[in-house]
Coordinates of C-alpha atoms and ligand atoms in Angstrom, one line a residue:
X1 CA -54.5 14.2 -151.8
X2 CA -52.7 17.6 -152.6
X3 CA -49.1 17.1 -153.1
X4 CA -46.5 18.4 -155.4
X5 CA -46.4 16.3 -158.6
X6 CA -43.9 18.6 -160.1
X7 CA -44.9 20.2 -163.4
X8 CA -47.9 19.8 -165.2
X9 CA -46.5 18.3 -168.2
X10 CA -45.1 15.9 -166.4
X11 CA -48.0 14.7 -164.4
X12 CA -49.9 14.1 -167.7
X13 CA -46.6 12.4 -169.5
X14 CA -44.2 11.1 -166.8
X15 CA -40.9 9.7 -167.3
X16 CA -40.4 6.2 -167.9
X17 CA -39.6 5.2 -164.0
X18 CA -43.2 7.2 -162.6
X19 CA -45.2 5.7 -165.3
X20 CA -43.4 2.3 -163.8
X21 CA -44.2 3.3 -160.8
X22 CA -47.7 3.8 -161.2
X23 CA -48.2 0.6 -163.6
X24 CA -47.2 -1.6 -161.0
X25 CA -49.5 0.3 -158.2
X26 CA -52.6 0.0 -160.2
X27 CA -51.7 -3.7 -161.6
X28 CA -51.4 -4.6 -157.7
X29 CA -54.7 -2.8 -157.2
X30 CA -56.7 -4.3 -159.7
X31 CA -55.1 -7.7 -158.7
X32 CA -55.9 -7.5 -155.6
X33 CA -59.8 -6.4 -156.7
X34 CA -60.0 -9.6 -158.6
X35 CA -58.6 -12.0 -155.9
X36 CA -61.3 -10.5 -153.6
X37 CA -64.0 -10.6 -156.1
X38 CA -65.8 -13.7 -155.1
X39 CA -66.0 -13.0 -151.5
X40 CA -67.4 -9.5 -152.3
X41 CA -70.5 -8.4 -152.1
X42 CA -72.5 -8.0 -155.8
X43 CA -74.5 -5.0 -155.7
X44 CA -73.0 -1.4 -154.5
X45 CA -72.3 -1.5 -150.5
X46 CA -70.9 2.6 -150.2
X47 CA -71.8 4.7 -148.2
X48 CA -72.9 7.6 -150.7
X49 CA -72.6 10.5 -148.5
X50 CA -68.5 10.2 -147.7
X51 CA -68.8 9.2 -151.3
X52 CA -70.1 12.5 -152.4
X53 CA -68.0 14.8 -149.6
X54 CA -64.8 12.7 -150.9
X55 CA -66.1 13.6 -154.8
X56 CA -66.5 17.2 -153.9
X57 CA -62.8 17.8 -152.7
X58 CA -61.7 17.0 -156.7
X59 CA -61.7 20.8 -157.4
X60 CA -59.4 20.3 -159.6
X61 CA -57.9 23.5 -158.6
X62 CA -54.2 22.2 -158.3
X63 CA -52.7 18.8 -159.5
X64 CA -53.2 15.9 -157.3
X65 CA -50.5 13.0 -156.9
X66 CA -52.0 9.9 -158.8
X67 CA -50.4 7.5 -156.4
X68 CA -53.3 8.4 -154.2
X69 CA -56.0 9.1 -156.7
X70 CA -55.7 5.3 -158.6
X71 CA -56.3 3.6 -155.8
X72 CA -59.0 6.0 -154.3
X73 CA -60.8 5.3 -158.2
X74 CA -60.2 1.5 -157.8
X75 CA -61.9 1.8 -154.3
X76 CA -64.7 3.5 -155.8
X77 CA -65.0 1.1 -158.5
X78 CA -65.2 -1.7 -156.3
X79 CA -67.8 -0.4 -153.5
X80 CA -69.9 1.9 -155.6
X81 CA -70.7 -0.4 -158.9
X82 CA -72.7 -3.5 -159.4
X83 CA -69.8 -5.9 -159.8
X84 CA -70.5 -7.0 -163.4
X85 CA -67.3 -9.0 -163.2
X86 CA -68.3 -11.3 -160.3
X87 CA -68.9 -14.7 -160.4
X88 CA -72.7 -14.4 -159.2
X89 CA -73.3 -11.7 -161.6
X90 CA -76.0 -13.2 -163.7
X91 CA -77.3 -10.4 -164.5
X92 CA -77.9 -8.2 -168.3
X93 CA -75.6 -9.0 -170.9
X94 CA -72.7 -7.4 -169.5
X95 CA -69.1 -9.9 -169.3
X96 CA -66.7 -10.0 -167.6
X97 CA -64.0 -9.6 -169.8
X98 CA -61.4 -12.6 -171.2
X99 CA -58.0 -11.1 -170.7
X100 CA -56.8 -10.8 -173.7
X101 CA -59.7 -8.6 -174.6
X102 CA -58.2 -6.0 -171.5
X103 CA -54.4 -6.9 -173.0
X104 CA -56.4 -4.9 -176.0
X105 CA -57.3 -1.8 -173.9
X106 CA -53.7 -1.4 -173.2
X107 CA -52.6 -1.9 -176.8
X108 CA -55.1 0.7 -178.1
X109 CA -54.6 2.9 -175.5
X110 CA -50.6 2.8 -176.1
X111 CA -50.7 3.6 -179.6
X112 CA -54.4 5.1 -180.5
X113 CA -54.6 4.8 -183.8
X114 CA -56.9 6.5 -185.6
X115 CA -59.5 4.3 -188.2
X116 CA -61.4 6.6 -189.8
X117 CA -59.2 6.3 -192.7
X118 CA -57.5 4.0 -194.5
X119 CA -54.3 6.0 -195.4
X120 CA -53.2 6.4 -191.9
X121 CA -53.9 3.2 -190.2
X122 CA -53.9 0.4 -192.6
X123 CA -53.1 -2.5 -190.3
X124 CA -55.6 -2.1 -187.8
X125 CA -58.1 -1.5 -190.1
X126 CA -57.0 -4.7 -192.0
X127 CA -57.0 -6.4 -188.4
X128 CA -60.8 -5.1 -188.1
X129 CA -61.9 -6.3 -191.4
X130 CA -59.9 -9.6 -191.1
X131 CA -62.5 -10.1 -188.0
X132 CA -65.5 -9.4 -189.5
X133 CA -64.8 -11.4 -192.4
X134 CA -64.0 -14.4 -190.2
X135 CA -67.4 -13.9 -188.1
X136 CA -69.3 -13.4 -191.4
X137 CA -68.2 -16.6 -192.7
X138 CA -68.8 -18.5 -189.5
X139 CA -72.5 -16.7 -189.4
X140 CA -72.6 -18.6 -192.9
X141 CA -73.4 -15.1 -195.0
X142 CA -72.0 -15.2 -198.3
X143 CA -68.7 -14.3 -199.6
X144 CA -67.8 -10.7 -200.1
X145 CA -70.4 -10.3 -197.2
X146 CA -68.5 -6.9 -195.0
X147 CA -69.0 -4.5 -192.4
X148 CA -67.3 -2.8 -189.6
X149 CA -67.5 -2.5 -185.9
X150 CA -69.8 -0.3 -183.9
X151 CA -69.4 1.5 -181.0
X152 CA -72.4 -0.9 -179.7
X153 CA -75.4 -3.0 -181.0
X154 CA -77.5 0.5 -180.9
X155 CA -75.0 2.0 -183.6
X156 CA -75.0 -1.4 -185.7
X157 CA -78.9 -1.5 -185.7
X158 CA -79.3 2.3 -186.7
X159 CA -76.5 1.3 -189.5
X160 CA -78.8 -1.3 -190.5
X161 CA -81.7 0.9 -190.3
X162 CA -80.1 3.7 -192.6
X163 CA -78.6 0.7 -194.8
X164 CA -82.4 -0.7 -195.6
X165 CA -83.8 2.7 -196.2
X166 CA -81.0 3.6 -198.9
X167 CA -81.6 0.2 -200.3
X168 CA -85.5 0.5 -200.5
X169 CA -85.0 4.3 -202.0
X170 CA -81.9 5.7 -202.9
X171 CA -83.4 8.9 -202.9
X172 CA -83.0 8.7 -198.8
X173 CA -79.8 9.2 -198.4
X174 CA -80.4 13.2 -199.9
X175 CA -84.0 14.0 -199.1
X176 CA -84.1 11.7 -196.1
X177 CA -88.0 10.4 -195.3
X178 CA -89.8 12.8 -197.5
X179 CA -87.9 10.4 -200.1
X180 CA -90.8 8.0 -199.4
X181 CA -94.0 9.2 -201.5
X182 CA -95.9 6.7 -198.8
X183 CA -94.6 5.8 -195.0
X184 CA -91.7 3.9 -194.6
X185 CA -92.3 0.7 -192.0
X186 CA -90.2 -1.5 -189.9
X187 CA -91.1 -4.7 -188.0
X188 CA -89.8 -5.9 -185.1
X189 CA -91.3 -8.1 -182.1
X190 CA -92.5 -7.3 -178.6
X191 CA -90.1 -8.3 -177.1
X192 CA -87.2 -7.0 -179.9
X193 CA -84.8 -4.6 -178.3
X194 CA -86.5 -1.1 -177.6
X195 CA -83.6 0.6 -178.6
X196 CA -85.0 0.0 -182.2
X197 CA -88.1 3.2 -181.3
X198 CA -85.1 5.4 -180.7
X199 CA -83.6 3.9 -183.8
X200 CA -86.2 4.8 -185.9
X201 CA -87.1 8.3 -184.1
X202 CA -83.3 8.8 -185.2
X203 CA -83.6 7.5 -188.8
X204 CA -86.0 10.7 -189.5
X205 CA -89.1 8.1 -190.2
X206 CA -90.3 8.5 -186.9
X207 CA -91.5 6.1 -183.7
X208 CA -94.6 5.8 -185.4
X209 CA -93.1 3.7 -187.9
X210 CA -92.1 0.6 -186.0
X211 CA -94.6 -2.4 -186.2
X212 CA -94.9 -4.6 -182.5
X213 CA -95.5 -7.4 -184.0
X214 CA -97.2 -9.9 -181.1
X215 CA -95.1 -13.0 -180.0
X216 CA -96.3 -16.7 -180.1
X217 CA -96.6 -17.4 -176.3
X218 CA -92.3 -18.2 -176.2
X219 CA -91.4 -14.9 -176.9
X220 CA -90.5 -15.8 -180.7
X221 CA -92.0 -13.1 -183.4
X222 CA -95.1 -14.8 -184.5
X223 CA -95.1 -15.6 -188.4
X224 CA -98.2 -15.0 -189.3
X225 CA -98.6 -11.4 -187.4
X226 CA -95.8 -10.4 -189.4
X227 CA -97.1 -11.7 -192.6
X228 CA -100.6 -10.0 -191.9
X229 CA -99.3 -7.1 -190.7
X230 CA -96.9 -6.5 -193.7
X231 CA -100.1 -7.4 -196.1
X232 CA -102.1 -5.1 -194.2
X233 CA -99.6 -2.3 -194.5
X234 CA -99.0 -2.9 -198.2
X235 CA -102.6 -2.6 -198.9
X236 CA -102.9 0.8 -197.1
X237 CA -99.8 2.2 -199.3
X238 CA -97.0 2.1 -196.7
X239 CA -93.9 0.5 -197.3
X240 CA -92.3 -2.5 -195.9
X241 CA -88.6 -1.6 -195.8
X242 CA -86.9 -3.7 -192.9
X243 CA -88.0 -6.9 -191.1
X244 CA -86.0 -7.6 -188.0
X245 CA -85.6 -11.2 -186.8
X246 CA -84.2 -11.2 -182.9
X247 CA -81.7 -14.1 -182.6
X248 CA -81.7 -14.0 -178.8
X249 CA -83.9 -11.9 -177.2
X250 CA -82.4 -9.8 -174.6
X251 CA -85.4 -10.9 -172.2
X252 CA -85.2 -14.7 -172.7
X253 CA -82.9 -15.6 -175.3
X254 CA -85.5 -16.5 -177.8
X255 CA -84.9 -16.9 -181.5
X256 CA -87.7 -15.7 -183.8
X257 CA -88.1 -17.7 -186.6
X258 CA -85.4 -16.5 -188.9
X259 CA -86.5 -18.5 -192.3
X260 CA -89.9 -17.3 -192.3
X261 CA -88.9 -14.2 -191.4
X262 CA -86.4 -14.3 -194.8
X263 CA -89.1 -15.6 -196.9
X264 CA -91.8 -12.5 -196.0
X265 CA -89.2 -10.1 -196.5
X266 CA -88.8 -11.6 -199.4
X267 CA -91.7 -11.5 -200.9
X268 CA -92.3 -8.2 -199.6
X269 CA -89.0 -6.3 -201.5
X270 CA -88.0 -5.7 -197.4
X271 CA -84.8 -5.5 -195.8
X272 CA -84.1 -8.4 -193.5
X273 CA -81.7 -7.6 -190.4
X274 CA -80.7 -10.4 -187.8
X275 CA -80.2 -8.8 -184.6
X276 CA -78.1 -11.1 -182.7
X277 CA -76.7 -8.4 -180.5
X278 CA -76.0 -11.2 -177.7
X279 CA -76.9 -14.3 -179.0
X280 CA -74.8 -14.2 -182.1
X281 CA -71.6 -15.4 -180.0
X282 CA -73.6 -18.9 -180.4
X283 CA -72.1 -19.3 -183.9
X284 CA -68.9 -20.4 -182.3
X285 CA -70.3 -23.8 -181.1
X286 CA -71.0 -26.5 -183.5
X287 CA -73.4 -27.9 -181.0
X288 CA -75.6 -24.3 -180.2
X289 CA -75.1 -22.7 -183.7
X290 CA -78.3 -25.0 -185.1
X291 CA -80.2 -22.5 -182.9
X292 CA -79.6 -19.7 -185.1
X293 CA -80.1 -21.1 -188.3
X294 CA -81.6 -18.7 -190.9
X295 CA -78.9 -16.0 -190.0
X296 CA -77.1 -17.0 -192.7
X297 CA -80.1 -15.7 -195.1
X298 CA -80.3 -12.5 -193.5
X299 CA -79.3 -8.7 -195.7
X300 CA -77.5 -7.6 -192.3
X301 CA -76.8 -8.7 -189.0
X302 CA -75.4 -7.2 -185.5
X303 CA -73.3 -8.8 -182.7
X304 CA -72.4 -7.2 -180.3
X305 CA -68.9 -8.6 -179.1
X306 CA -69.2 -6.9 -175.7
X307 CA -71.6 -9.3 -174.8
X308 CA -71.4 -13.3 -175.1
X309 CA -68.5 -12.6 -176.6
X310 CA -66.9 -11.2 -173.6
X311 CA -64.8 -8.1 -174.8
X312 CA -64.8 -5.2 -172.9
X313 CA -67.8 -2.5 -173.1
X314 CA -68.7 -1.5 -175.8
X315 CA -67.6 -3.4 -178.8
X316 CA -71.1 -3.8 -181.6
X317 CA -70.6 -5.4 -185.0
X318 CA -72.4 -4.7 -188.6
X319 CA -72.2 -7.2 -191.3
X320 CA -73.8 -7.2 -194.2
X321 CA -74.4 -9.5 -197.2
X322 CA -74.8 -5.8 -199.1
X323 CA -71.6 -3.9 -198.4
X324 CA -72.1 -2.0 -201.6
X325 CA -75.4 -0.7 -200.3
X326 CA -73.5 0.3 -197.1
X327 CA -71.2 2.3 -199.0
X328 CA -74.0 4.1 -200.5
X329 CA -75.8 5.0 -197.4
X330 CA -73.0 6.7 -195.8
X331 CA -70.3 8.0 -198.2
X332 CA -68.9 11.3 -198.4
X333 CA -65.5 12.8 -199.6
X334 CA -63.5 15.3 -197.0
X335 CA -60.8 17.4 -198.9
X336 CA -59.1 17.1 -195.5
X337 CA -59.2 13.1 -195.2
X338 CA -55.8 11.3 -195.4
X339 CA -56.5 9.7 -199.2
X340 CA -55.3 6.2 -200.1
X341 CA -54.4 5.6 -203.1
X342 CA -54.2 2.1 -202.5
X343 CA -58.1 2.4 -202.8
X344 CA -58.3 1.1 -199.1
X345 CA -61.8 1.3 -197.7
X346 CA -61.8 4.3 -195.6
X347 CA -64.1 3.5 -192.5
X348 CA -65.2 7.1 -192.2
X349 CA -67.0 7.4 -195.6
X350 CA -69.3 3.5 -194.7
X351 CA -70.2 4.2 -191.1
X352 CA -72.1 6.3 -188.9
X353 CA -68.5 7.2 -186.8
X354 CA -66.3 9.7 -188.2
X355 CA -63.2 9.3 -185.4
X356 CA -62.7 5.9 -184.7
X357 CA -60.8 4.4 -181.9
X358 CA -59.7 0.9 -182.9
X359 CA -62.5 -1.5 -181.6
X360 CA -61.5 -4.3 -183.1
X361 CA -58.6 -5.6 -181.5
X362 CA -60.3 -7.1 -178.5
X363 CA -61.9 -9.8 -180.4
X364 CA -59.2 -10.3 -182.6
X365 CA -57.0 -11.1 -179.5
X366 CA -59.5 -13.1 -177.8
X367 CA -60.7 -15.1 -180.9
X368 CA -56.8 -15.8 -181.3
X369 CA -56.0 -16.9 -178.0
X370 CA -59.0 -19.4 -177.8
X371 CA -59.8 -20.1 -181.0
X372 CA -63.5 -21.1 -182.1
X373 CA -63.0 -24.5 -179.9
X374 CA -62.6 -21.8 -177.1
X375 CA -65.7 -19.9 -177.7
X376 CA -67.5 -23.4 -178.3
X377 CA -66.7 -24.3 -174.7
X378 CA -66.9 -20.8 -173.4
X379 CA -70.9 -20.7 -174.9
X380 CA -71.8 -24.1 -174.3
X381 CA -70.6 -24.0 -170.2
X382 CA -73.2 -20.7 -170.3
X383 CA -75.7 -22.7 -171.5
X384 CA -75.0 -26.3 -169.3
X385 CA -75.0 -23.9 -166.1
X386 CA -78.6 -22.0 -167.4
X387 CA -79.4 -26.1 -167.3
X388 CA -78.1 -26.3 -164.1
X389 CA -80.2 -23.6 -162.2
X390 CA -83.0 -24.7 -164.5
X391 CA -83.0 -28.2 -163.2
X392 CA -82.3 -27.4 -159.8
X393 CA -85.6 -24.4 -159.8
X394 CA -87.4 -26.7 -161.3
X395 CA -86.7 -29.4 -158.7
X396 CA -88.0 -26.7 -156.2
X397 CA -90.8 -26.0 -157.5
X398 CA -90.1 -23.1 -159.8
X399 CA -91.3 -22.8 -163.6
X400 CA -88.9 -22.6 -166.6
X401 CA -90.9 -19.8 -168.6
X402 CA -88.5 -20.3 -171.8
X403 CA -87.3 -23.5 -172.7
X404 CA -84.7 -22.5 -174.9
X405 CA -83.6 -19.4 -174.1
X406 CA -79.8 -20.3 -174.5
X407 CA -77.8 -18.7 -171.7
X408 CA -80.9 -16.9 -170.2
X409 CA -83.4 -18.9 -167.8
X410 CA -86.9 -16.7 -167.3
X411 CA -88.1 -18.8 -163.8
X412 CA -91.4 -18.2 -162.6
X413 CA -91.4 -18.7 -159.0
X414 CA -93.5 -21.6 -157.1
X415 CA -97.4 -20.8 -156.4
X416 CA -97.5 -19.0 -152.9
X417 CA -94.1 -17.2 -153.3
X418 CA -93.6 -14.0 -152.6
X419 CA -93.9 -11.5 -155.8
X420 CA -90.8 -11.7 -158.2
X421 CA -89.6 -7.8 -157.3
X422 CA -89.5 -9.0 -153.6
X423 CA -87.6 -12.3 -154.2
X424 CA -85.2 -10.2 -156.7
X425 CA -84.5 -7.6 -153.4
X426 CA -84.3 -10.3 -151.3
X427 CA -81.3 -12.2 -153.2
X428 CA -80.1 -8.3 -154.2
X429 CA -80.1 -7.8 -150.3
X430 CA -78.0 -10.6 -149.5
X431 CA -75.0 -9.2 -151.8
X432 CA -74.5 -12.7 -153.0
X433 CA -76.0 -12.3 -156.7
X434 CA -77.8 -10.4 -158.9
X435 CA -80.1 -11.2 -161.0
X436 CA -82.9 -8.7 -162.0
X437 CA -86.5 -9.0 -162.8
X438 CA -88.3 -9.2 -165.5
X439 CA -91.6 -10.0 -167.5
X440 CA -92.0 -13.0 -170.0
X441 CA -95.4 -13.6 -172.0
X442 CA -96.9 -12.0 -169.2
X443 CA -95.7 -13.4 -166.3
X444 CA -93.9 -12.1 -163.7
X445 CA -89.8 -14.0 -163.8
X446 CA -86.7 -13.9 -162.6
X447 CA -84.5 -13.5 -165.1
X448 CA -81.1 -15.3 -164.9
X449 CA -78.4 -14.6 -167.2
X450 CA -74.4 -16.6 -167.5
X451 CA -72.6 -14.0 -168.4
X452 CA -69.5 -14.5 -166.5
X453 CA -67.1 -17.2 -168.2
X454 CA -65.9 -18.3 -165.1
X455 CA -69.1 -18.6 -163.5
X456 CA -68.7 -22.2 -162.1
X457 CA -71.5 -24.9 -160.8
X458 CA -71.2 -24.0 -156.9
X459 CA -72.1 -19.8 -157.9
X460 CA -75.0 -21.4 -160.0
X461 CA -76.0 -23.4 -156.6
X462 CA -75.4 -20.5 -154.1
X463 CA -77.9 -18.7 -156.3
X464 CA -80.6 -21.6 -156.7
X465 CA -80.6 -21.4 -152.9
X466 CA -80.9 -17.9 -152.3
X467 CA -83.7 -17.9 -154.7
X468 CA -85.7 -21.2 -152.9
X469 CA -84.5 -19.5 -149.5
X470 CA -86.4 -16.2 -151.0
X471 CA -89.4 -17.9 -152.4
X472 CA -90.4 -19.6 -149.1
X473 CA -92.0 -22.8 -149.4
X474 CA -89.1 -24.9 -149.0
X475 CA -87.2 -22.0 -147.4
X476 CA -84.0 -23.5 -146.2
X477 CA -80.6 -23.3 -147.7
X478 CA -79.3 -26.4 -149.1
X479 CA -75.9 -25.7 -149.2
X480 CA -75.9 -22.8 -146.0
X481 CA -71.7 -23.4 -145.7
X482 CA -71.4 -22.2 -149.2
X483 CA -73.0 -18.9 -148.4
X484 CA -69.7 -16.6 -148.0
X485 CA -69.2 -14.1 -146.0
X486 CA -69.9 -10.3 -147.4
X487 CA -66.4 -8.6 -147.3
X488 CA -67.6 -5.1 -145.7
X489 CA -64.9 -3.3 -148.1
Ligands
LIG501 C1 -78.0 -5.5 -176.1 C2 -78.9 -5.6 -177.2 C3 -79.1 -4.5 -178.1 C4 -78.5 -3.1 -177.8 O1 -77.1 -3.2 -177.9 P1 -76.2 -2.2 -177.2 O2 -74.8 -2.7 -177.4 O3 -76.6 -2.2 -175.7 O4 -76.3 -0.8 -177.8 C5 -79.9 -4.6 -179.2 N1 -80.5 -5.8 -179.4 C6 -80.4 -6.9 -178.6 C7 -81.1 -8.1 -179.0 C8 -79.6 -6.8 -177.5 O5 -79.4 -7.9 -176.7

């Protein structure tokens, strides 16, 4: 790969007929990836030692021509990853991206605007906040309800986090936790995201602060434990400042009950956050968005648009009915900020991120091209194929764990099947699909996830067979012809 690629300014900006060039040898590359895709194998199928000799030689110790490295990369990319992109990728909530959403990269990497303030990039911040708005009035929050978006749903939950605690003492935001005379307490459920320990080991109020609160037997936060244990905390001095209501758990796509959840925060002077990191793309479809009803009622919520909503990684939203309250919890003036007179809202002065690469435009360009009827079919075909696989399991004996765990099916395999982890490596093993493991209420499931909008009925049967062929019992393949060969590269 050493070669003569002339100077080093050019090989980092090349004239117009290289970068040509090289554009149209990577577009053929990735094509060509994505035509082979389905015949490919799922999980990782390199062969790690000329992996790591061929790594070594990138010294970096003279320039390399790129013609050779893109492709090398794109070789990699398809041999050494789990293929989140492929059809039988029904794995965590990872998408494959819509196209327009990738037209995005390349608009964003073209230009790079910087959002941190408003002064110097008003249109995409307008674009940005032209989003939100949108999915804050399709969520049903009330007018004037704002936000921004997140590196991730980690980023938009720690905003909400830091948002409740300014809320419940202003005194936070300059002493931090010793602000609280008595001990600041969250609640979340079992089976909430455990990114939220982190969250609040983060916040400054410690891990010790979050509240488990036990599930009702379908992974939904159970009511009453909340109640109690917010009484419980009250009457031992502690303070209740954030109640988070899952709206799709990443498990099992299980809503916790969101109204009851509204009223005990209520009554309690706490915070109430939504965290619909993946399950919030349901608000598209007029026929799933019942699901999620009590959203509307909630101080904050996150979605992550790199999930259901099929950006590219990583793309988090936080919207809050309390935007003024955000404001608070993160402003700070920079002599050296670009100021707008205009009295723009400068991104870097309501957020955790200071720097700000516009994250945005993915979902405006993919909420543009198909419209909410779009995301309505794209949702609703997740959840009609999760119906699909659970029908067929079922049929063979398996046992739907969650019955309404929108585009995520929990099966419990037959009696007498081998344990879950060795039906999961068996399918793994076969290269066909992936699909991970993964424990619901206490049993042992395989957890099967639609996260690939062009995931079709025969990938949902190719994996219902695998999974019979790997539980035994009624071990043979219905449909062996559809099994497709491995490609080896
Ligand atoms: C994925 C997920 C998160 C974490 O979001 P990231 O984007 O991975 O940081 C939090 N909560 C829920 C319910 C999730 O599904």
């Amino acid at each position: 790969m050493q070669g003569d690629p002339g100077l080093p300014g050019t090989a980092l900006f090349p004239p117009p007929e290289e970068r040509d060039a090289l554009r149209t040898l990577l577009a053929r590359a990735l094509d060509a990836a994505r035509e082979a895709m389905p015949g490919s194998s799922v999980v990782p199928c390199f062969d790690r030692a000329q992996f790591e000799g061929e790594l070594a030689r990138f010294t970096f110790a003279s320039p390399m021509r790129l013609a050779e490295v893109l492709p090398w990369v794109v070789q990699q990319m398809r041999e050494g990853n789990v293929q989140i992109t492929h059809p039988r990728y029904f794995g965590l909530f990872n998408p494959a991206p819509a196209f327009p959403a990738e037209l995005g990269e390349q608009i964003v990497a073209a230009f790079n605007p910087q959002l941190a303030a408003a002064a110097t990039s008003p249109a995409a911040i307008a674009i940005e906040a032209h989003v939100i708005g949108e999915i804050a009035r399709r969520a049903g929050l009330p007018p004037g309800s704002g936000g921004h978006f997140t590196n991730n749903g980690s980023e938009a939950n720690f905003t909400a986090l830091i948002t409740a605690l300014t809320k419940a003492n202003p005194a936070f935001r300059q002493d931090g936790a010793r602000a609280f005379r008595s001990p600041p307490r969250i609640y979340i459920s079992q089976d909430a995201h455990l990114a939220w320990i982190k969250i609040a080991q983060l916040a400054g109020i410690g891990r010790g602060a979050v509240r488990q609160i036990e599930t009702d037997g379908m992974g939904r936060m159970c009511a009453e434990a909340l109640a109690a244990a917010v009484r419980a905390d009250v009457e031992q001095g502690a303070v209740p400042v954030m109640i988070v209501a899952t709206a799709g758990t990443t498990v099992a796509g299980m809503v916790d009950p969101m109204a009851a959840c509204a009223g005990i925060a209520r009554s309690a002077g706490a915070w109430l956050h939504v965290d619909a990191a993946w399950g919030g793309a349901a608000i598209a479809s007029d026929r799933l968005r019942g699901k999620l009803a009590g959203i509307e009622l909630a101080h904050s919520v996150t979605i992550d648009a790199h999930k259901w909503f099929a950006t590219t990684m990583s793309c988090g939203m936080f919207i809050t009915a309390e935007p003024s309250v955000l404001a608070e919890s993160f402003n700070v003036t920079a002599s050296f900020m670009p100021y707008d007179a205009s009295g723009g809202i400068d991104p870097y002065a309501t957020s955790v991120m200071w720097s700000r690469r516009f994250l945005g435009l993915r979902l405006f360009l993919n909420l543009a091209a198909a419209g909410w009827p779009g995301y309505a079919s794209h949702v609703e075909r997740a959840t009609t194929l999760i119906g699909r696989l659970r029908a067929r399991l079922t049929a063979a004996g398996w046992c739907a764990a969650n019955p309404d765990g929108l585009g995520v099916l929990c099966a419990a395999p037959p009696p007498g099947a081998p344990p879950v982890p060795v039906i999961v490596r068996t399918v793994l093993a076969s290269g066909q699909a992936w699909i991970s493991a993964a424990r619901f209420e206490g049993h042992d499931v395989v957890r099967i996830c639609v996260t690939n909008g062009q995931s079709g009925d025969a990938d949902a049967d190719v994996l219902a067979d695998l999974l019979a062929g790997a539980a035994g019992g009624e071990a043979e393949l219905r449909h062996p012809a559809r099994l497709v060969a491995v490609a080896p590269s």
